[in-house]
Amino acid sequence: MKGQILKALRECSDYLSGEKLSEQLGISRVSIWKHIRSLKKDGYVIGASPRGYRLVSSPDLLLPYEFPDLEQRIHYFPEIGSTMDAARELARKGAGEGTIVIAEAQAHGRGRLSREWLSPKGGIYFTLILRPSISPAYAPRINLMASVAVAATIRKLFGLNAELKWPNDVLIEGRKVCGILAEMDAEMDVVNFVNVGIGINANTSVPQFEKTATSLKDTLGRKISRKEFLSVLLGEIERRQALLMEADLLEEWKKLSGTLNKYVRILSLGEVIVGRAIDIDTTGALIIRKRNGSLKKALAGDCIHLREETPDTDMGAVSRQHSV
Ligand code: BTN
């Protein structure tokens, strides 16, 4: 209801009377007043006069009522350990497809390969619960889909040349602006749920000395509207969910990829693979042509883009790499 009240206030250029609001939304004027009071507590500045209510300003928060069509699906936390943990608990209890856990900050945000994901206020941190009807082998396509959606959002809103680094980082000018972590609960041939955690350096600042990361604010030189970004991104994800098993998704990933055709060094399940990234297969695995011409597939792992062709010895690659 708070979402609908906000929507009505935003659509009205003047004061909107309590009477009109209650008629429009089918609730009593006392209820309207209570919701307005609660919105004020959340940080909305709402002017009141005998003519009614007027929205003066909104807090820069990703509150559920900012996404009126999704309000019921959003679990919002000003601060949390990790949205992944909350989402896993919700999914295990049966939360439906499309449930979203959003936090303004995370105390123990985590990244791939058990790394820490620093999550101060100003970033965008959320986990989306999906229940796709696919074989577990194809689950990595969900990462591809999410990273394509993030890059598409950045391109659409800011015209920036966002690129993808396999398996699922989003880069701007070679620096990471978004990381994606997917956790799956599956049986041999059935996926119960896949939780997709997305962290975006939005209005945060990355220290100058940090050459491998950036934020949207640092790149654009101004703050962005996190609400607009999240709402466009969720739309881009939803649109692509239907394409999950389509070739179009892989084509889109390939077009946006900054990894294909580059020399890469992949650390995959304890093995180091050095060579040119030439393609991805239908499960999202990266195909690498080694210098000796043999092909190698990486199903998962850590990828470093190398500046130039490197010797096939892995140590040589390390010492000469220009890494991202
Ligand atoms: C990576 O690049 O290593 C993945 C980073 C994923 C970070 C997001 S932020 C929202 C969600 N909650 C977490 O604890 N991690 C993911």
Coordinates of C-alpha atoms in Angstrom, one line a residue, residues 5-6 8-10 12-18 21 36 40 44-49 51-57:
I5 CA 0.5 5.9 -2.0
L6 CA 4.0 7.0 -3.2
A8 CA -0.1 8.4 -6.5
L9 CA 1.8 11.3 -4.8
R10 CA 4.5 11.1 -7.6
C12 CA 0.3 14.3 -8.9
S13 CA 2.0 17.7 -9.5
D14 CA 0.0 19.4 -6.7
Y15 CA -1.3 18.4 -3.3
L16 CA -3.4 15.3 -3.3
S17 CA -6.2 15.2 -0.8
G18 CA -6.6 12.4 1.7
L21 CA -6.3 9.1 -2.0
I36 CA 1.9 8.5 5.5
K40 CA 7.8 9.8 7.0
Y44 CA 10.2 10.5 3.1
V45 CA 9.5 14.2 3.4
I46 CA 5.7 14.6 2.9
G47 CA 4.2 18.0 3.2
A48 CA 0.7 18.2 4.6
S49 CA -1.8 21.1 4.2
R51 CA -5.4 20.6 0.5
G52 CA -3.8 17.3 1.2
Y53 CA -0.4 15.7 0.9
R54 CA 2.6 16.4 -1.3
L55 CA 5.8 14.4 -1.7
V56 CA 8.8 16.7 -1.1
S57 CA 11.6 14.3 -1.2

